[in-house]
PDB file of C-alpha atoms in Angstrom:
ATOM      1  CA  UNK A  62      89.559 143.925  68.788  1.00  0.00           C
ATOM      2  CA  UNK A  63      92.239 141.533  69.545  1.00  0.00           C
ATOM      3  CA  UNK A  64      93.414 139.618  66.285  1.00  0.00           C
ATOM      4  CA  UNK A  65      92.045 136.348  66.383  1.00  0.00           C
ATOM      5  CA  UNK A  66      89.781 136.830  68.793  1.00  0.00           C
ATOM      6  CA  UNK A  67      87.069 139.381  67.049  1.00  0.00           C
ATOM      7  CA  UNK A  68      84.460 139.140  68.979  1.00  0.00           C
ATOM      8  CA  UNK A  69      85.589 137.844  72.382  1.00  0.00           C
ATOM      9  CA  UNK A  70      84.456 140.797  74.653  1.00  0.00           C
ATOM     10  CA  UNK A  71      85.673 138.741  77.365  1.00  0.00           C
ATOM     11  CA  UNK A  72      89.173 139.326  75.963  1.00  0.00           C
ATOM     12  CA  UNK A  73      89.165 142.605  75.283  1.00  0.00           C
ATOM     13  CA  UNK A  74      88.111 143.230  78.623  1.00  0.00           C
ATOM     14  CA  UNK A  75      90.854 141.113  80.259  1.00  0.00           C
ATOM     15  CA  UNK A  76      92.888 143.325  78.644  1.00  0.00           C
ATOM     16  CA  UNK A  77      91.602 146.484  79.197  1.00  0.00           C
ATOM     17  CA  UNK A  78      91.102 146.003  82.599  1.00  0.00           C
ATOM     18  CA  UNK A  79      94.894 144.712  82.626  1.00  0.00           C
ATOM     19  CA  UNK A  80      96.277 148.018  81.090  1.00  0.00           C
ATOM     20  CA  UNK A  81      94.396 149.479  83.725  1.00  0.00           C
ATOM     21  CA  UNK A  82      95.784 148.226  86.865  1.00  0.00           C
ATOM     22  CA  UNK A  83      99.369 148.761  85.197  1.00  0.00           C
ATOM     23  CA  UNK A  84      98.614 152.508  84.089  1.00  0.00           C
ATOM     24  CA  UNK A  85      97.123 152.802  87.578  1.00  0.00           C
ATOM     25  CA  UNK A  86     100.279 151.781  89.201  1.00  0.00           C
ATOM     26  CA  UNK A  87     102.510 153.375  87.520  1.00  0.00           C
ATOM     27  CA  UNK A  88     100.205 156.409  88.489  1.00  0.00           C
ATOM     28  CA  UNK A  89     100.012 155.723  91.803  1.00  0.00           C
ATOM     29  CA  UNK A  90     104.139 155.799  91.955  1.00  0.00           C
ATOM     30  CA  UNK A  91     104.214 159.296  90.152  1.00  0.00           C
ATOM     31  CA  UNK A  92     101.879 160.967  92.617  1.00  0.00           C
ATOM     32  CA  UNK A  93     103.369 159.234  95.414  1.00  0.00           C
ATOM     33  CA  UNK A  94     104.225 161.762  98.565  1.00  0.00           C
ATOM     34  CA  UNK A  95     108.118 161.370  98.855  1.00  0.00           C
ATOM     35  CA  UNK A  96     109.668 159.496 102.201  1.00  0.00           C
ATOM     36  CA  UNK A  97     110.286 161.182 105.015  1.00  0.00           C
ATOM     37  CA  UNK A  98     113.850 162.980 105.075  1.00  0.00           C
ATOM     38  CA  UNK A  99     114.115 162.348 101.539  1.00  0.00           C
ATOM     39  CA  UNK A 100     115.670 165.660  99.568  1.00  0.00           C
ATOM     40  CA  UNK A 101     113.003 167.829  98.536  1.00  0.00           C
ATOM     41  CA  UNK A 102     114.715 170.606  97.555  1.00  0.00           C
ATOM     42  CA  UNK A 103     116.695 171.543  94.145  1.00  0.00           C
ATOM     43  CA  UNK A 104     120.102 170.181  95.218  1.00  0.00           C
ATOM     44  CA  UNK A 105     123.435 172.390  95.985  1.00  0.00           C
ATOM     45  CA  UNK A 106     125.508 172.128  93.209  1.00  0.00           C
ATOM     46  CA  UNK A 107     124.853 173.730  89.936  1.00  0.00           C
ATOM     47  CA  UNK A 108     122.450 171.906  87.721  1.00  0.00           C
ATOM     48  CA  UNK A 109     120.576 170.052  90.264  1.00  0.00           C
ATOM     49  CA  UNK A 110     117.921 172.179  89.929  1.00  0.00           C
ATOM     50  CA  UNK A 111     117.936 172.248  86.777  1.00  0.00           C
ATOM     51  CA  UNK A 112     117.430 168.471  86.356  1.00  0.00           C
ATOM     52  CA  UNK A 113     115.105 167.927  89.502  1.00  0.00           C
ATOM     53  CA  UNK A 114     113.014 170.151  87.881  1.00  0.00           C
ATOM     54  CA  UNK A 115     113.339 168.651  84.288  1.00  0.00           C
ATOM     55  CA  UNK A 116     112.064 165.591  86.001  1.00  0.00           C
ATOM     56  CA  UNK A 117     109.455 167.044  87.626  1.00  0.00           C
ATOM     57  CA  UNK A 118     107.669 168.759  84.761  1.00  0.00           C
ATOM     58  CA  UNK A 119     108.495 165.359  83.165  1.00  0.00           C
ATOM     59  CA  UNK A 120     106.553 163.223  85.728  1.00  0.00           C
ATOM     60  CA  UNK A 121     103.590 165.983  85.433  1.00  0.00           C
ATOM     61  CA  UNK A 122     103.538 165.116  81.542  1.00  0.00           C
ATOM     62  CA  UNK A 123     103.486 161.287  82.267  1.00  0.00           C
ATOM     63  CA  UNK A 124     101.125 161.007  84.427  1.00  0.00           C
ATOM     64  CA  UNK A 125      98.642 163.963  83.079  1.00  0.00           C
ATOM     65  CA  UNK A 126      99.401 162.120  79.286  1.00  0.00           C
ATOM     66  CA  UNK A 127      98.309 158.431  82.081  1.00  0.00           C
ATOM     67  CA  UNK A 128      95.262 159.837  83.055  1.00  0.00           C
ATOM     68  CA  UNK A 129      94.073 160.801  79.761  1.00  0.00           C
ATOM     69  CA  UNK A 130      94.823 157.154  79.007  1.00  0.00           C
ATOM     70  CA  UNK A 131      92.882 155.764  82.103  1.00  0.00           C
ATOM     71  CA  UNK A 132      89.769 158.113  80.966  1.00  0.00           C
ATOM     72  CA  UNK A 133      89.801 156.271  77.494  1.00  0.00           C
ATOM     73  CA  UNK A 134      90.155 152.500  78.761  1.00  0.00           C
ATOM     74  CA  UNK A 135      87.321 153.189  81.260  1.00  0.00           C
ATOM     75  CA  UNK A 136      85.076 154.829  78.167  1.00  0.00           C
ATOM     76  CA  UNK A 137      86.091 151.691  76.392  1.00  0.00           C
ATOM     77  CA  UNK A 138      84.884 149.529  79.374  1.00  0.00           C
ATOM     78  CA  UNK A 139      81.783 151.818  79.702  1.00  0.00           C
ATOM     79  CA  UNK A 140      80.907 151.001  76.006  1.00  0.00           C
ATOM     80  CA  UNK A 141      81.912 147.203  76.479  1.00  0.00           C
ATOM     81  CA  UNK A 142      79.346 147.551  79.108  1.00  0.00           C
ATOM     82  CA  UNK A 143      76.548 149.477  76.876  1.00  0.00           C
ATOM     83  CA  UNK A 144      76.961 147.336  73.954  1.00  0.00           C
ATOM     84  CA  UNK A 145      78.596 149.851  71.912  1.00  0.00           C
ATOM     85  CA  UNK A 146      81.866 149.014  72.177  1.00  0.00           C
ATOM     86  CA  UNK A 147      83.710 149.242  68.088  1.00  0.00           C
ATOM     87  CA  UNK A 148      82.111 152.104  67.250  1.00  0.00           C
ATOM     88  CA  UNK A 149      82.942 155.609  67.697  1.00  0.00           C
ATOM     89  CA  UNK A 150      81.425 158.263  70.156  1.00  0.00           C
ATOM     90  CA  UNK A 151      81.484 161.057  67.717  1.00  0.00           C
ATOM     91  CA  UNK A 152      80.331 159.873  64.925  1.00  0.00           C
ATOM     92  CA  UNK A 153      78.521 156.671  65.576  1.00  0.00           C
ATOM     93  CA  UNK A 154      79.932 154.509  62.537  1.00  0.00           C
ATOM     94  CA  UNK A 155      82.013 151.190  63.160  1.00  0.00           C
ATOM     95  CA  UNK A 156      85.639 151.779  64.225  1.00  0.00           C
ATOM     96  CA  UNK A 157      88.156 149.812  62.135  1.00  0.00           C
ATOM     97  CA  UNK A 158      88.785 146.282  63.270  1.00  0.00           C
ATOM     98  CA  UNK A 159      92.397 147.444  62.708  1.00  0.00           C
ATOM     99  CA  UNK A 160      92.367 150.498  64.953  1.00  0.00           C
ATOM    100  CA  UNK A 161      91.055 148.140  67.880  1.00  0.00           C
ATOM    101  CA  UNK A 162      93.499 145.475  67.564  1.00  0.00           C
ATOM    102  CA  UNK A 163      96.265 148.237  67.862  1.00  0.00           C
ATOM    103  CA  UNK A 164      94.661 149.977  70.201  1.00  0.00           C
ATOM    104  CA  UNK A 165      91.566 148.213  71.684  1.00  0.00           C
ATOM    105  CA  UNK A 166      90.830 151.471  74.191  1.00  0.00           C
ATOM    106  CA  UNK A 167      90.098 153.532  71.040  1.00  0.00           C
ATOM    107  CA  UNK A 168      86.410 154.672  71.144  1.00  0.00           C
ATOM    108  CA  UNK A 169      86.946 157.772  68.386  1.00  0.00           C
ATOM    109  CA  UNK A 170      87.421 156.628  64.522  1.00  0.00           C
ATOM    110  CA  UNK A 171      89.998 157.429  62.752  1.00  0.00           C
ATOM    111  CA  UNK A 172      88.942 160.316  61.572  1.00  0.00           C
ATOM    112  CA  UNK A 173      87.307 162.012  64.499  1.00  0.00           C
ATOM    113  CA  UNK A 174      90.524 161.419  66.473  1.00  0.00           C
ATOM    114  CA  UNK A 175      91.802 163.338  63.840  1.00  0.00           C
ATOM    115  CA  UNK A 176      89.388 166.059  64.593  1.00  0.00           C
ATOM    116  CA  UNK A 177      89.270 165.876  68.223  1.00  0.00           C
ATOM    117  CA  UNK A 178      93.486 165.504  68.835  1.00  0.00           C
ATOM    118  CA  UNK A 179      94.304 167.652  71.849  1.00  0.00           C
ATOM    119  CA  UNK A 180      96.391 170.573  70.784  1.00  0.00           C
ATOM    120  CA  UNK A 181     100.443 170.472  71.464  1.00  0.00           C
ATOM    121  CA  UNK A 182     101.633 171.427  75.175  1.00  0.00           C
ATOM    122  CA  UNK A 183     102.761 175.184  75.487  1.00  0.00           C
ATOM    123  CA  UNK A 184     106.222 175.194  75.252  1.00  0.00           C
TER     124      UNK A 184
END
């Protein structure tokens, strides 16, 4: 939870719901269709392809890393909702007040995140 405010759902929920609407715009702007007439294409000198498409498989990480995000504040809201929010989905025991104050969209423990981390991008 929020330090110094423990058991203020309403707070936690502001805040969630905040995070939200910023992850959700800055979403929004990733996936956006480009203007009309604007470049589309790899550039003509050398290493403007190279960098459009750094940027490109960059803004694919962001905003596939942003909707992973999104999926875990709306569990968190979910649970908020069920009266389970604080403790984890996997295992069912209380997460650590300090592990929601740092990161109130946490609904995994400690150690189930552990177990349940996503494995490293293919490189």
């Amino acid at each position: 939870m929020i330090p110094g405010d423990a058991n203020d759902e309403d707070a936690v929920r502001a805040l969630l719901l905040d995070r939200r609407r910023a992850l959700s715009g800055r979403l929004t702007a990733l996936t956006a269709a480009p203007e009309l007439g604007a470049a589309q294409g790899f550039g003509k000198r050398i290493g403007d392809g190279t960098t459009e498409a750094i940027k490109r498989l960059t803004d694919i990480g962001v905003g596939s890393s942003t909707e992973h995000v999104l999926a875990r504040i709306d569990r968190a809201i979910d649970k908020l909702d069920e009266g389970t929010y604080g403790r984890c989905d996997a295992c069912d025991q209380a997460i650590a007040p300090a592990r929601l104050s740092a990161m109130p969209d946490s609904v995994l423990c400690v150690a189930c995140a552990a177990l349940h981390r996503r494995p490293p991008p293919r490189r």
